[in-house]
Every structure is written in C-alpha cells, then in structure tokens.
XYZ file of C-alpha atoms in Angstrom:
327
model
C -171.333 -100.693 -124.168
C -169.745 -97.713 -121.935
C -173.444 -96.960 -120.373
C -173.846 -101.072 -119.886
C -170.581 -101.177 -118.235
C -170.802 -98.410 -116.223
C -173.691 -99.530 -114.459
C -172.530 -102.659 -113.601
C -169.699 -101.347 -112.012
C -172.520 -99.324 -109.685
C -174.429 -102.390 -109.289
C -171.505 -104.581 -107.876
C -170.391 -101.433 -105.679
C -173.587 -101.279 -104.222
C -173.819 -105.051 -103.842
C -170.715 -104.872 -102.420
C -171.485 -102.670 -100.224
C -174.809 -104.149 -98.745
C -172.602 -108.125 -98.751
C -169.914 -106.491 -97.074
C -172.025 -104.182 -94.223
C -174.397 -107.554 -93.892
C -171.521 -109.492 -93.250
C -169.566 -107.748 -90.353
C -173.004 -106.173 -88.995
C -174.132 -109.974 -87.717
C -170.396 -110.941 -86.664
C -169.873 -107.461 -84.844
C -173.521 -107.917 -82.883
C -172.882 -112.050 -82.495
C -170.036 -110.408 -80.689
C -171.188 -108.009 -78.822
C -174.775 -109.089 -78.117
C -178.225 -107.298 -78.189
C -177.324 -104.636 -76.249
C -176.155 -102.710 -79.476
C -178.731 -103.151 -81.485
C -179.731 -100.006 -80.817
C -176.668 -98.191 -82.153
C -178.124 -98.930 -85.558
C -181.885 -97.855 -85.474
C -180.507 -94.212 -83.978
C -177.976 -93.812 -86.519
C -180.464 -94.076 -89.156
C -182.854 -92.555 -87.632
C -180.348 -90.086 -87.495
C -179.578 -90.035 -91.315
C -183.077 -89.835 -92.128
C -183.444 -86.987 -90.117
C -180.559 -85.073 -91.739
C -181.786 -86.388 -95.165
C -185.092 -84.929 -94.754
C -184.366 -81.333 -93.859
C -180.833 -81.094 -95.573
C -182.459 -79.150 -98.503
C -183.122 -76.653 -96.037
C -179.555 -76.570 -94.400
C -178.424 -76.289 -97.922
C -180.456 -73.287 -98.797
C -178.889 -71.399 -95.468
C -175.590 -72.699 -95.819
C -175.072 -71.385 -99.584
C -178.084 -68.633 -99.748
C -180.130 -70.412 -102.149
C -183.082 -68.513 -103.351
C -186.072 -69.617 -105.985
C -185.040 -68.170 -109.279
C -187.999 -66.121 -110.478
C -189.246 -67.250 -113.912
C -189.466 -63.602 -114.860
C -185.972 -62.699 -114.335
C -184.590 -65.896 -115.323
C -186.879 -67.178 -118.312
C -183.962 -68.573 -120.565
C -182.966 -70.926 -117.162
C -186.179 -71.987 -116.807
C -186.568 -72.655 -120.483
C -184.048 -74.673 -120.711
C -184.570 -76.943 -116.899
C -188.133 -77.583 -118.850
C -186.747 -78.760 -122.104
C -184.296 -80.980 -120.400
C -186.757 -82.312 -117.879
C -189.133 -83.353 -120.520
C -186.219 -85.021 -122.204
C -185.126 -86.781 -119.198
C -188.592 -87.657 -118.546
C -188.945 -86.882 -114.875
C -191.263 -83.668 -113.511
C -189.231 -80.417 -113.890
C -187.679 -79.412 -110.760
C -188.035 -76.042 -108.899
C -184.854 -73.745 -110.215
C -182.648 -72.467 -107.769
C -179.922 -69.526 -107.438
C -177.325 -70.199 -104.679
C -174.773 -67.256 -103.958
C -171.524 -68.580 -103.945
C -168.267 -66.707 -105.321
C -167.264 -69.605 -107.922
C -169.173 -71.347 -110.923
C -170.935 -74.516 -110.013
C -174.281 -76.070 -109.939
C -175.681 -79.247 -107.536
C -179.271 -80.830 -107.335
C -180.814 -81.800 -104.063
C -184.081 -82.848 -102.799
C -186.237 -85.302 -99.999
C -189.472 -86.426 -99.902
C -190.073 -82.883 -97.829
C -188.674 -80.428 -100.283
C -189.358 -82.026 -103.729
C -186.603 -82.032 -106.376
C -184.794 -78.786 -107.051
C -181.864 -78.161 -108.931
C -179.679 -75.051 -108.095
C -177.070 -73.227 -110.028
C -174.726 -70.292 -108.886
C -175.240 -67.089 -109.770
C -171.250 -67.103 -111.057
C -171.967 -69.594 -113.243
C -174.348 -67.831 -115.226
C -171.747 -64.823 -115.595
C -168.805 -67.364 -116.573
C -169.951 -70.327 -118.494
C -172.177 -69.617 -122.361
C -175.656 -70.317 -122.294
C -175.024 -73.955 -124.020
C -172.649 -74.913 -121.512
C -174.629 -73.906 -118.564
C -177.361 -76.648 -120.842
C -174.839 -79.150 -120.270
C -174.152 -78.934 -116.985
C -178.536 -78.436 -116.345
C -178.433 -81.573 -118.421
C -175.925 -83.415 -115.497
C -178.075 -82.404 -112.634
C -181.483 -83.401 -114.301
C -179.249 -86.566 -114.604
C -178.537 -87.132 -110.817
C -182.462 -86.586 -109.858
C -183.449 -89.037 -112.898
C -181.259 -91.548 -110.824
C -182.077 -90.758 -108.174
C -178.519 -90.108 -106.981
C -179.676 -87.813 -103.723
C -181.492 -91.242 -102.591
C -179.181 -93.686 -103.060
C -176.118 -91.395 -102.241
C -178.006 -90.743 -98.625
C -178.811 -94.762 -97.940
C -174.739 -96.077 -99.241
C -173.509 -92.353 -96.719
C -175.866 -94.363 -93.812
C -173.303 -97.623 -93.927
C -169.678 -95.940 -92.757
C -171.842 -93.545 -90.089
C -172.941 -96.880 -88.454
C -169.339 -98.588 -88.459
C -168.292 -94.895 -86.756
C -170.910 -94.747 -83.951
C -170.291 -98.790 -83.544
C -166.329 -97.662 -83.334
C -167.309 -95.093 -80.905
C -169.375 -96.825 -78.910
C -167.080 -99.540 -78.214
C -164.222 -98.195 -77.607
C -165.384 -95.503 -75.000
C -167.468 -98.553 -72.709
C -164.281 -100.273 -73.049
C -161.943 -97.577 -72.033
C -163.923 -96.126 -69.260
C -165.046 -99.995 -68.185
C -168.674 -99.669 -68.590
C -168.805 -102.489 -71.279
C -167.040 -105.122 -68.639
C -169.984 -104.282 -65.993
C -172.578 -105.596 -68.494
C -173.996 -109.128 -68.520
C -170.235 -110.496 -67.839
C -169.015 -108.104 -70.859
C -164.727 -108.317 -71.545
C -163.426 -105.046 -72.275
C -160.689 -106.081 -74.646
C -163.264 -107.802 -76.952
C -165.049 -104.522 -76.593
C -161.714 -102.555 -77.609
C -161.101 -105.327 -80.858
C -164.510 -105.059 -82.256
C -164.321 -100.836 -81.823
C -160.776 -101.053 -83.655
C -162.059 -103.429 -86.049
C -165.330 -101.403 -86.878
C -163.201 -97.918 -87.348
C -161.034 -99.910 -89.687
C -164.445 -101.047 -91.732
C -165.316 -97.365 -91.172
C -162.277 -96.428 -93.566
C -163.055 -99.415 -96.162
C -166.972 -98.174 -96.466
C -166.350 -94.738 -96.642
C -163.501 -94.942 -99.863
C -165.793 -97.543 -101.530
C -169.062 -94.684 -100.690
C -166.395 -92.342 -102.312
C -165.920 -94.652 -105.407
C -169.663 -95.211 -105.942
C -170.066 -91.147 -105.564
C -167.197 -90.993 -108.361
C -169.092 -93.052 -110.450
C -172.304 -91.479 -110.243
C -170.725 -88.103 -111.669
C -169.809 -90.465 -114.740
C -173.191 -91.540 -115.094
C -174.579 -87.836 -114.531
C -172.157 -86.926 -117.216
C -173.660 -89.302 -119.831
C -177.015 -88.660 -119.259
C -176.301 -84.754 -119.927
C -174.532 -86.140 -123.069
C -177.752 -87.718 -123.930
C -180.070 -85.134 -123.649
C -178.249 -82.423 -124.831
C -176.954 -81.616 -128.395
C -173.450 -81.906 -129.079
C -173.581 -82.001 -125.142
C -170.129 -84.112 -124.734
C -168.052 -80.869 -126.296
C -170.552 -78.433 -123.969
C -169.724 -80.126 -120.977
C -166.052 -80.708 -121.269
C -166.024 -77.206 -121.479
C -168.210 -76.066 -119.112
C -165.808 -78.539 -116.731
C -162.676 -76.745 -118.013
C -163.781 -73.402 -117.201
C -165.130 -74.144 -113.974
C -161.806 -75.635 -113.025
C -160.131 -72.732 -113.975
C -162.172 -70.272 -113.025
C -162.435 -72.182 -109.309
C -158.987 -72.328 -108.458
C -158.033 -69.135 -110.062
C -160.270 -67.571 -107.299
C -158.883 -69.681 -104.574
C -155.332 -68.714 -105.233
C -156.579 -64.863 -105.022
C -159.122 -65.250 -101.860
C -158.881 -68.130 -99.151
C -162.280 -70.518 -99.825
C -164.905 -70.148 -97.587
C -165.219 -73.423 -95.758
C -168.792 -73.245 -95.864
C -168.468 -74.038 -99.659
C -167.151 -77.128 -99.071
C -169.933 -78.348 -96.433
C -172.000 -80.246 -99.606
C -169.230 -80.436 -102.114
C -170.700 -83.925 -103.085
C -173.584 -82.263 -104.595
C -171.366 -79.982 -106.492
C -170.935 -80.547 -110.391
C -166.921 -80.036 -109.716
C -164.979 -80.429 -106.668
C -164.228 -76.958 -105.284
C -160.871 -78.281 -102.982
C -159.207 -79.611 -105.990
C -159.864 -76.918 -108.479
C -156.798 -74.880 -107.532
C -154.499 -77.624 -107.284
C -156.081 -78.286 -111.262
C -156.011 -74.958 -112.043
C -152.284 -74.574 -110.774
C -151.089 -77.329 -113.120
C -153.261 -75.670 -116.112
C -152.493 -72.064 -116.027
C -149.881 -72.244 -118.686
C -152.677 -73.219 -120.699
C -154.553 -69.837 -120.857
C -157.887 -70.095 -121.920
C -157.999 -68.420 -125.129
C -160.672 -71.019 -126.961
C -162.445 -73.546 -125.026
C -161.670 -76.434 -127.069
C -157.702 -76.044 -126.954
C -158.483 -75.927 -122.876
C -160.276 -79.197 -123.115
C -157.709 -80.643 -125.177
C -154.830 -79.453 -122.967
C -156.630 -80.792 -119.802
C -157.421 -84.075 -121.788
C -153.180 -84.492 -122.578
C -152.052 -83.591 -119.337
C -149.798 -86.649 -117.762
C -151.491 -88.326 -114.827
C -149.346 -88.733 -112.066
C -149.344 -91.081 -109.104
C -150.162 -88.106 -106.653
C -153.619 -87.324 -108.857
C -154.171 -90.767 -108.573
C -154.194 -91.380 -104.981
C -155.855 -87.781 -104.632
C -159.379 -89.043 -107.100
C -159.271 -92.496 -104.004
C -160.409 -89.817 -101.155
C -162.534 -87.139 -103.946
C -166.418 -87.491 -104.353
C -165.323 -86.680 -108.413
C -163.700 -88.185 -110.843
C -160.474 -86.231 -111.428
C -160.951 -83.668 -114.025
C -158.264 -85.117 -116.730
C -160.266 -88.918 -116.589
C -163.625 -87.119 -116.778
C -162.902 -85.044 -119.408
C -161.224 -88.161 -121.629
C -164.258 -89.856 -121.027
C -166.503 -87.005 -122.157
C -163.995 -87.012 -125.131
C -164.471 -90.595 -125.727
C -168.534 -89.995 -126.025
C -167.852 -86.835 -128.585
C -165.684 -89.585 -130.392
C -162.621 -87.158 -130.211
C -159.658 -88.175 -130.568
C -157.676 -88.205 -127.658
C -154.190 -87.984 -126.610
C-alpha cells in the first residue's frame, strides 16, 4: 500500500508538472509570439548537453576513480549481488574522494550507469550498511531517477531563460522595436515566468524528495533486514557529516551535485547539531533518538527547498517498513 501510494504521488507530480509547464508555455508564447520559440529548443539543447557529459564533470569535480575489482572485491561483490536482485546490468563501481561518508549514482547514454561511493564511507559505515545504501543507488538507476530527474530539472531552466529574456528586451527596449512589440507586456510575462520559475523548481524539489523515498524502499527490498541497515547507515552519515563541518568549513565543491548524494551534505550539521547529545554509542539507540526527535516548523520549511527528505521523516518511514515501533 506504501509502495502503491508512493508512486502515485510521483505520477501526479510529474503530471503536474508537464499540465502545468503545457499550460503557461502556450499562454506565455500566444503572448509573446514566435519570436521566442527559440528560447526553448536552446535551453534543452542546453540540458542535454550538460546531461550528456555531466558524468564526466562529476568525476573532476569529486575525483572519482574506477574502483579496481582487485582492491575492492567485497564492493564489487556486493554491487553484483544487488544488481542481479534489482534486475538491471551491474554498473561500473566508483571511488570518489571526498572528506565525508556518502554515495550517489550517475550516468547518460555516453557514460553508462555507474554508481560511486566515497572512500570515507567505506572507513565509517559496516560492511552491511554500506549494502544498504549500494542497495538505494542500484534503486535510483532501476528507476531511472538520473533520466527523469534531468527532463522535470529542464522545466524551471526554461521559465528562467524565458524570465531573462524578457525582462532584459524590455528593459533595454529591444522587445518594443519588434513587429510592434509593448515593453510592459514584455516586463509582465518576464515577472510572471520568474514567478513560475519558483513554483517549478519547489515542486522539481518535491518530486527529487520523493524519489529518495522510493530509492529507500527499493534498498529495503533487496537487501536483508535492509530497513534497520539503512536507518543506520543514514544516522551515521548525518553525524559523521556535520561533525566534520563544524571542525573544517565544507568545500563548496561538495555541494555542486548534492542531488545525487544519498544524504544532503548542507543540512547534516544543522542535524548533527541537534543530535550530538545523542552520542553514538549503538546504532540502533541513534536511529531511535533521530526517529523521536520533535519536528519543528523551521525543519519543516527547511525539507520545502532540500532535494531530501529530512532525516527524522526518512528515518520514521524506514522504521515504518522494519515494522518498528515508533515514537
């Protein structure tokens, strides 16, 4: 019943999405005329562009490397098992060099599937919890989340460039020299597509939200007892993330992708901060301590502009599937 409902929240969102975009795209150009059709075909082109080599940007940005099957047999052992589970090819397995404990899969039609974890997260998390969180990013390339994630990202970039667009010909007059053009509607429809700019982008943020949840289920159903292994592996990467950021300043870098990421670097210290009077002296009592922690109005608003869940929902609902009891 979760799984059924879950995806028809991610149905309607996308609907949504494609109703809504449909809808002010042919009022916006009725407006404005032909002349701006071609705002749309560059921004995709555009997109598709930056979709196609972003697996290699990736790799630079965060100094991803192949993991050699020799030195890492036990990772590779385990991307296999949970690949043939899954049911899709198994990926190429990555090691990215970033200072914290996370993982992230990536791919395009260029690069092929890969799946990358950090080197930190080997050293931090047990061997079953780094299963669990394999087990999420198999999940994102079985649905294809890299594809979909890139075509709903496409939507507010057009509304943007539109925005743009409009309101420079308008301000510097160019727009009122066209074809008997009126600057001020120029001006409305720019303010009016930044404003749609804002709406697409938080509902693109509340699909990515609940693609995590749906990344998190899979990984509970391919992996054994793999509800209590990721809640864990969550927990400790929270901890462990902002721990670090309240000793060392973040790179910014790390952020670049942070959609990709299995947790949210930028809010991990601002979770850790409110959980360090937890201690982590057994994994479970973390989980359980995250899981009872109060939600506030502030973490609410905060999850509206996050690509994640926030870690106190997410780890309930993980609880839920375990068929924990929770607070």
């Amino acid at each position: 019943m979760r799984l059924l409902k879950l995806k028809l929240y991610m149905v309607g969102t996308v609907a949504f999405l494609i109703a809504l975009t449909t809808l002010f795209f042919a009022i916006i150009l009725q407006l404005a005329g032909a002349p701006l059709l071609f705002v749309i075909p560059m921004v995709v082109t555009f997109n598709l562009i930056q979709w196609l080599i972003a697996p290699y940007l990736i790799e630079m940005i965060y100094g991803v490397h192949e993991a050699p099957p020799h030195r890492y047999p036990r990772l590779h052992r385990i991307v296999e098992r949970l690949s043939l589970r899954s049911g899709i090819p198994k990926p190429k397995v990555m090691i990215a060099h970033i200072p914290i404990p996370n993982a992230f899969a990536y791919g395009s039609p260029i690069s092929g599937s890969r799946v990358a974890v950090t080197e930190k997260l080997l050293d931090v998390l047990e061997e079953e919890e780094v299963e669990a969180v394999l087990g999420h990013e198999l999940g994102h390339l079985k649905h294809r989340d890299v594809h979909i994630m890139m075509f709903a990202s496409v939507l507010p970039a057009i509304f943007y460039y539109l925005a743009y667009s409009l309101m420079m010909s308008a301000y510097y007059g160019g727009y009122r020299d066209r074809e008997g053009g009126n600057a001020g509607l120029a001006l409305l429809i720019g303010m009016a597509s930044l404003v749609l700019y804002y709406v697409v982008s938080l509902v693109v943020l509340y699909l990515s939200r609940l693609r995590e949840y749906y990344a998190d289920m899979h990984s509970v159903s391919v992996v054994d007892d793999g509800a209590r292994k990721l809640s864990e592996a969550l927990a400790k990467i929270v901890a462990y993330t902002g721990r670090y950021a309240s000793r060392r300043r973040m790179d910014p870098g790390v952020g670049a992708f942070k959609a990709l990421f299995i947790a949210d670097p930028d809010t991990s210290r601002n979770d850790a901060v409110r959980l360090a009077r937890y201690g982590m002296n057994k994994d479970m009592q973390l989980v359980m301590s995250i899981a009872s922690r109060r939600l506030t109005w502030a973490d609410r608003l905060l999850e509206i502009f996050s690509t994640h869940p926030n870690i106190v929902k997410r780890i309930r609902a993980l609880l839920e599937l375990q068929r924990l009891p929770t607070p």
